[in-house]
Each structure stands twice: as structure tokens, then as C-alpha cells.
Amino acid sequence: MLRKTLVSIIGGLTTALGVLFIVLPGPAWLLLPIGLAILSLEYPWAKKYLRISQRKLSQSAYWMDKKIRMMRN
């Protein structure tokens, strides 16, 4: 019970900060997946959203790499 409570509080706060940093300047791209990873230890729905965010981050990194390669050529 204590573990689930701690996971909920720490994961919830980290995820909430990530959501807040979408609007405010800050590392939203870093805090959202970390918060979801913490929450996914106890909640299956968080694991689903963590996988979606990981996929989006990979797609964004691929897109950025492609743009950088185009600029160099």
C-alpha cells in the first residue's frame, strides 16, 4: 500500500510538472516520460501512454536527424 501511494505521488507530480512545462518553458520532453515510467510500475494505463510517448520521441529524433543531415549536404 505504501509503495503504490509513493509511486502515485512521485509519478503524479513528475507527470504534472511535465504537463505544466508544455505551456511554460521547461523540460516537458524529459519529465513526462519519467513520470509515466514511474506510474507504469503500478498502473497499466500509464504503460500504454509511456509506450506512445516513447514512440513519439523516437519519431521526433529520427525527423531531427534527417533535417540535420539535409542541412549538412
Short mmCIF file of N, CA and C in Angstrom, two decimals:
data_model
loop_
_atom_site.label_atom_id
_atom_site.label_comp_id
_atom_site.label_asym_id
_atom_site.label_seq_id
_atom_site.Cartn_x
_atom_site.Cartn_y
_atom_site.Cartn_z
N MET A 1 0.83 -1.20 0.00
CA MET A 1 0.00 0.00 0.00
C MET A 1 0.87 1.26 0.00
N LEU A 2 1.93 1.24 0.80
CA LEU A 2 2.82 2.39 0.86
C LEU A 2 3.52 2.60 -0.48
N ARG A 3 3.94 1.48 -1.11
CA ARG A 3 4.61 1.58 -2.41
C ARG A 3 3.69 2.22 -3.45
N LYS A 4 2.45 1.78 -3.53
CA LYS A 4 1.51 2.33 -4.51
C LYS A 4 1.26 3.81 -4.25
N THR A 5 1.18 4.19 -3.00
CA THR A 5 0.98 5.59 -2.64
C THR A 5 2.17 6.44 -3.07
N LEU A 6 3.39 5.95 -2.78
CA LEU A 6 4.59 6.69 -3.17
C LEU A 6 4.73 6.79 -4.68
N VAL A 7 4.46 5.70 -5.37
CA VAL A 7 4.51 5.71 -6.84
C VAL A 7 3.50 6.70 -7.39
N SER A 8 2.31 6.70 -6.82
CA SER A 8 1.27 7.62 -7.28
C SER A 8 1.65 9.08 -7.06
N ILE A 9 2.18 9.38 -5.90
CA ILE A 9 2.54 10.76 -5.58
C ILE A 9 3.73 11.23 -6.42
N ILE A 10 4.80 10.45 -6.42
CA ILE A 10 6.01 10.87 -7.14
C ILE A 10 5.76 10.88 -8.65
N GLY A 11 5.16 9.83 -9.17
CA GLY A 11 4.85 9.77 -10.60
C GLY A 11 3.85 10.83 -11.02
N GLY A 12 2.85 11.05 -10.18
CA GLY A 12 1.84 12.07 -10.49
C GLY A 12 2.42 13.48 -10.51
N LEU A 13 3.25 13.79 -9.54
CA LEU A 13 3.88 15.11 -9.50
C LEU A 13 4.83 15.32 -10.68
N THR A 14 5.61 14.29 -11.01
CA THR A 14 6.54 14.40 -12.13
C THR A 14 5.78 14.58 -13.44
N THR A 15 4.74 13.80 -13.62
CA THR A 15 3.93 13.92 -14.83
C THR A 15 3.22 15.28 -14.89
N ALA A 16 2.70 15.72 -13.77
CA ALA A 16 2.03 17.03 -13.73
C ALA A 16 3.01 18.16 -14.06
N LEU A 17 4.23 18.07 -13.55
CA LEU A 17 5.24 19.07 -13.90
C LEU A 17 5.54 19.04 -15.40
N GLY A 18 5.62 17.84 -15.95
CA GLY A 18 5.86 17.71 -17.39
C GLY A 18 4.74 18.36 -18.19
N VAL A 19 3.51 18.13 -17.79
CA VAL A 19 2.37 18.75 -18.47
C VAL A 19 2.42 20.26 -18.32
N LEU A 20 2.77 20.74 -17.15
CA LEU A 20 2.88 22.17 -16.92
C LEU A 20 3.96 22.79 -17.81
N PHE A 21 5.06 22.06 -17.99
CA PHE A 21 6.16 22.57 -18.80
C PHE A 21 5.87 22.50 -20.30
N ILE A 22 4.75 21.93 -20.68
CA ILE A 22 4.36 22.03 -22.09
C ILE A 22 4.00 23.48 -22.40
N VAL A 23 3.36 24.13 -21.44
CA VAL A 23 2.93 25.52 -21.62
C VAL A 23 4.05 26.48 -21.21
N LEU A 24 4.70 26.18 -20.09
CA LEU A 24 5.78 27.03 -19.59
C LEU A 24 7.12 26.51 -20.12
N PRO A 25 8.12 27.38 -20.15
CA PRO A 25 9.43 26.89 -20.60
C PRO A 25 10.02 25.91 -19.58
N GLY A 26 10.38 24.75 -20.07
CA GLY A 26 10.96 23.75 -19.19
C GLY A 26 11.08 22.41 -19.91
N PRO A 27 11.64 21.43 -19.25
CA PRO A 27 11.93 20.15 -19.89
C PRO A 27 10.74 19.18 -19.91
N ALA A 28 9.67 19.55 -20.56
CA ALA A 28 8.49 18.67 -20.64
C ALA A 28 8.83 17.35 -21.30
N TRP A 29 9.65 17.37 -22.33
CA TRP A 29 10.02 16.15 -23.06
C TRP A 29 10.78 15.17 -22.18
N LEU A 30 11.35 15.67 -21.09
CA LEU A 30 12.10 14.81 -20.18
C LEU A 30 11.22 14.33 -19.02
N LEU A 31 10.43 15.21 -18.47
CA LEU A 31 9.65 14.87 -17.27
C LEU A 31 8.44 13.99 -17.56
N LEU A 32 7.79 14.19 -18.69
CA LEU A 32 6.61 13.38 -18.99
C LEU A 32 6.93 11.89 -19.07
N PRO A 33 7.92 11.48 -19.85
CA PRO A 33 8.22 10.03 -19.88
C PRO A 33 8.71 9.48 -18.53
N ILE A 34 9.46 10.28 -17.79
CA ILE A 34 9.92 9.80 -16.48
C ILE A 34 8.73 9.61 -15.54
N GLY A 35 7.82 10.57 -15.53
CA GLY A 35 6.63 10.44 -14.69
C GLY A 35 5.77 9.25 -15.10
N LEU A 36 5.61 9.06 -16.40
CA LEU A 36 4.83 7.91 -16.88
C LEU A 36 5.53 6.60 -16.56
N ALA A 37 6.85 6.58 -16.63
CA ALA A 37 7.59 5.36 -16.29
C ALA A 37 7.39 5.01 -14.82
N ILE A 38 7.40 6.01 -13.97
CA ILE A 38 7.17 5.76 -12.54
C ILE A 38 5.75 5.25 -12.31
N LEU A 39 4.79 5.91 -12.94
CA LEU A 39 3.39 5.48 -12.78
C LEU A 39 3.14 4.10 -13.37
N SER A 40 3.89 3.74 -14.42
CA SER A 40 3.66 2.44 -15.07
C SER A 40 4.08 1.27 -14.18
N LEU A 41 4.79 1.56 -13.11
CA LEU A 41 5.13 0.49 -12.16
C LEU A 41 3.88 -0.07 -11.49
N GLU A 42 2.84 0.73 -11.40
CA GLU A 42 1.61 0.31 -10.71
C GLU A 42 0.35 0.37 -11.58
N TYR A 43 0.37 1.16 -12.66
CA TYR A 43 -0.85 1.38 -13.44
C TYR A 43 -0.66 0.97 -14.91
N PRO A 44 -1.47 0.04 -15.40
CA PRO A 44 -1.35 -0.39 -16.80
C PRO A 44 -1.62 0.73 -17.81
N TRP A 45 -2.53 1.65 -17.49
CA TRP A 45 -2.83 2.73 -18.42
C TRP A 45 -1.61 3.63 -18.63
N ALA A 46 -0.78 3.78 -17.60
CA ALA A 46 0.41 4.61 -17.73
C ALA A 46 1.43 3.95 -18.65
N LYS A 47 1.50 2.64 -18.62
CA LYS A 47 2.41 1.90 -19.50
C LYS A 47 2.02 2.13 -20.96
N LYS A 48 0.73 2.16 -21.22
CA LYS A 48 0.23 2.41 -22.58
C LYS A 48 0.68 3.80 -23.06
N TYR A 49 0.50 4.81 -22.23
CA TYR A 49 0.89 6.17 -22.62
C TYR A 49 2.40 6.35 -22.65
N LEU A 50 3.11 5.59 -21.83
CA LEU A 50 4.57 5.62 -21.87
C LEU A 50 5.07 5.11 -23.22
N ARG A 51 4.50 4.02 -23.69
CA ARG A 51 4.89 3.48 -25.00
C ARG A 51 4.58 4.46 -26.12
N ILE A 52 3.44 5.12 -26.03
CA ILE A 52 3.10 6.13 -27.05
C ILE A 52 4.11 7.26 -27.03
N SER A 53 4.46 7.74 -25.84
CA SER A 53 5.42 8.85 -25.75
C SER A 53 6.80 8.42 -26.22
N GLN A 54 7.20 7.18 -25.94
CA GLN A 54 8.48 6.69 -26.43
C GLN A 54 8.50 6.63 -27.95
N ARG A 55 7.42 6.19 -28.54
CA ARG A 55 7.32 6.13 -29.99
C ARG A 55 7.41 7.53 -30.59
N LYS A 56 6.73 8.48 -29.99
CA LYS A 56 6.76 9.86 -30.50
C LYS A 56 8.15 10.47 -30.35
N LEU A 57 8.82 10.21 -29.24
CA LEU A 57 10.18 10.72 -29.06
C LEU A 57 11.14 10.12 -30.09
N SER A 58 10.99 8.84 -30.38
CA SER A 58 11.83 8.20 -31.40
C SER A 58 11.56 8.80 -32.78
N GLN A 59 10.30 9.02 -33.10
CA GLN A 59 9.95 9.63 -34.38
C GLN A 59 10.51 11.04 -34.48
N SER A 60 10.44 11.79 -33.40
CA SER A 60 10.97 13.16 -33.41
C SER A 60 12.48 13.16 -33.57
N ALA A 61 13.16 12.24 -32.91
CA ALA A 61 14.61 12.15 -33.03
C ALA A 61 15.01 11.77 -34.45
N TYR A 62 14.29 10.85 -35.06
CA TYR A 62 14.57 10.47 -36.44
C TYR A 62 14.36 11.66 -37.38
N TRP A 63 13.27 12.40 -37.18
CA TRP A 63 12.97 13.57 -38.01
C TRP A 63 14.08 14.62 -37.88
N MET A 64 14.51 14.86 -36.65
CA MET A 64 15.56 15.85 -36.42
C MET A 64 16.87 15.41 -37.06
N ASP A 65 17.22 14.14 -36.92
CA ASP A 65 18.43 13.63 -37.56
C ASP A 65 18.38 13.82 -39.07
N LYS A 66 17.24 13.56 -39.65
CA LYS A 66 17.06 13.72 -41.09
C LYS A 66 17.25 15.18 -41.50
N LYS A 67 16.70 16.09 -40.73
CA LYS A 67 16.84 17.53 -41.03
C LYS A 67 18.30 17.98 -40.91
N ILE A 68 19.00 17.48 -39.90
CA ILE A 68 20.41 17.86 -39.72
C ILE A 68 21.25 17.33 -40.87
N ARG A 69 20.98 16.09 -41.30
CA ARG A 69 21.72 15.54 -42.43
C ARG A 69 21.47 16.33 -43.71
N MET A 70 20.24 16.79 -43.88
CA MET A 70 19.92 17.59 -45.08
C MET A 70 20.64 18.92 -45.06
N MET A 71 20.80 19.52 -43.89
CA MET A 71 21.47 20.81 -43.77
C MET A 71 22.96 20.69 -44.07
N ARG A 72 23.55 19.55 -43.73
CA ARG A 72 24.98 19.34 -43.93
C ARG A 72 25.31 19.08 -45.40
N ASN A 73 24.37 18.58 -46.16
CA ASN A 73 24.65 18.28 -47.58
C ASN A 73 24.36 19.44 -48.47
#
